[in-house]
Amino acid sequence: MTREEAIQKLLETDEEFKHMYEEHKDLEWKVSKLEKHFPPDPELEAEEERLKRRKLYLKDMMELKIKEFLSKNS
């Protein structure tokens, strides 16, 4: 099973993974919008950093679930 197949299967069967995946996508969009803001605003920069940390946390948690799924289904 490929990584992409594992992600698809997790999206179909694991609500927690699906929620993390959707939140991660939403944060990507929000961070992208904040990165384009000009002139820079200290409050927005702080918010951008907070969102990036959350996004990274979600990515790490999803990666753990993917690895666990692949090890159980290989």
XYZ file of C-alpha atoms in Angstrom:
74
model
C 0.000 0.000 0.000
C 1.336 3.433 -0.920
C 1.405 6.445 1.366
C -1.292 8.124 -0.743
C -3.523 5.047 -0.474
C -3.019 5.017 3.289
C -4.008 8.674 3.536
C -7.127 8.051 1.453
C -8.105 5.055 3.589
C -7.548 7.025 6.800
C -9.680 9.877 5.457
C -12.467 7.374 4.804
C -12.259 5.450 8.075
C -10.682 7.618 10.788
C -12.675 10.669 11.883
C -9.817 12.035 13.998
C -7.424 11.841 11.034
C -10.012 13.432 8.753
C -10.504 16.301 11.210
C -6.734 16.873 11.490
C -6.361 16.729 7.694
C -9.128 19.279 7.127
C -7.829 21.603 9.844
C -4.319 21.365 8.363
C -5.648 22.350 4.918
C -7.573 25.251 6.463
C -4.451 26.446 8.281
C -2.435 26.274 5.037
C -4.928 28.661 3.467
C -4.930 31.033 6.476
C -1.130 31.103 6.704
C -0.897 31.775 2.979
C -3.217 34.770 3.340
C -1.260 36.131 6.311
C 2.066 35.758 4.484
C 0.752 37.996 1.708
C -0.297 40.787 4.090
C 1.597 44.014 3.536
C 2.790 46.006 5.356
C 3.782 43.543 8.084
C 1.774 43.828 11.285
C 3.230 42.486 14.567
C -0.138 41.101 15.676
C -0.661 39.333 12.366
C 2.884 37.982 12.444
C 2.239 36.544 15.915
C -0.981 34.955 14.660
C 0.862 33.555 11.643
C 3.470 31.945 13.916
C 0.742 30.455 16.127
C -1.018 28.998 13.100
C 2.239 27.610 11.721
C 2.974 25.862 15.035
C -0.507 24.323 15.086
C -0.154 23.273 11.447
C 3.185 21.591 12.170
C 1.708 19.801 15.195
C -1.145 18.470 13.050
C 1.286 17.359 10.358
C 3.330 15.448 12.940
C 0.219 13.791 14.398
C -1.038 12.805 10.943
C 2.378 11.384 10.084
C 2.255 9.185 13.191
C -1.166 7.874 12.193
C 0.004 7.204 8.626
C 3.077 5.290 9.816
C 0.989 3.298 12.293
C -1.570 2.487 9.591
C 1.118 1.409 7.125
C 2.853 -0.802 9.675
C -0.438 -2.546 10.512
C -1.442 -2.949 6.859
C 1.775 -3.962 5.156
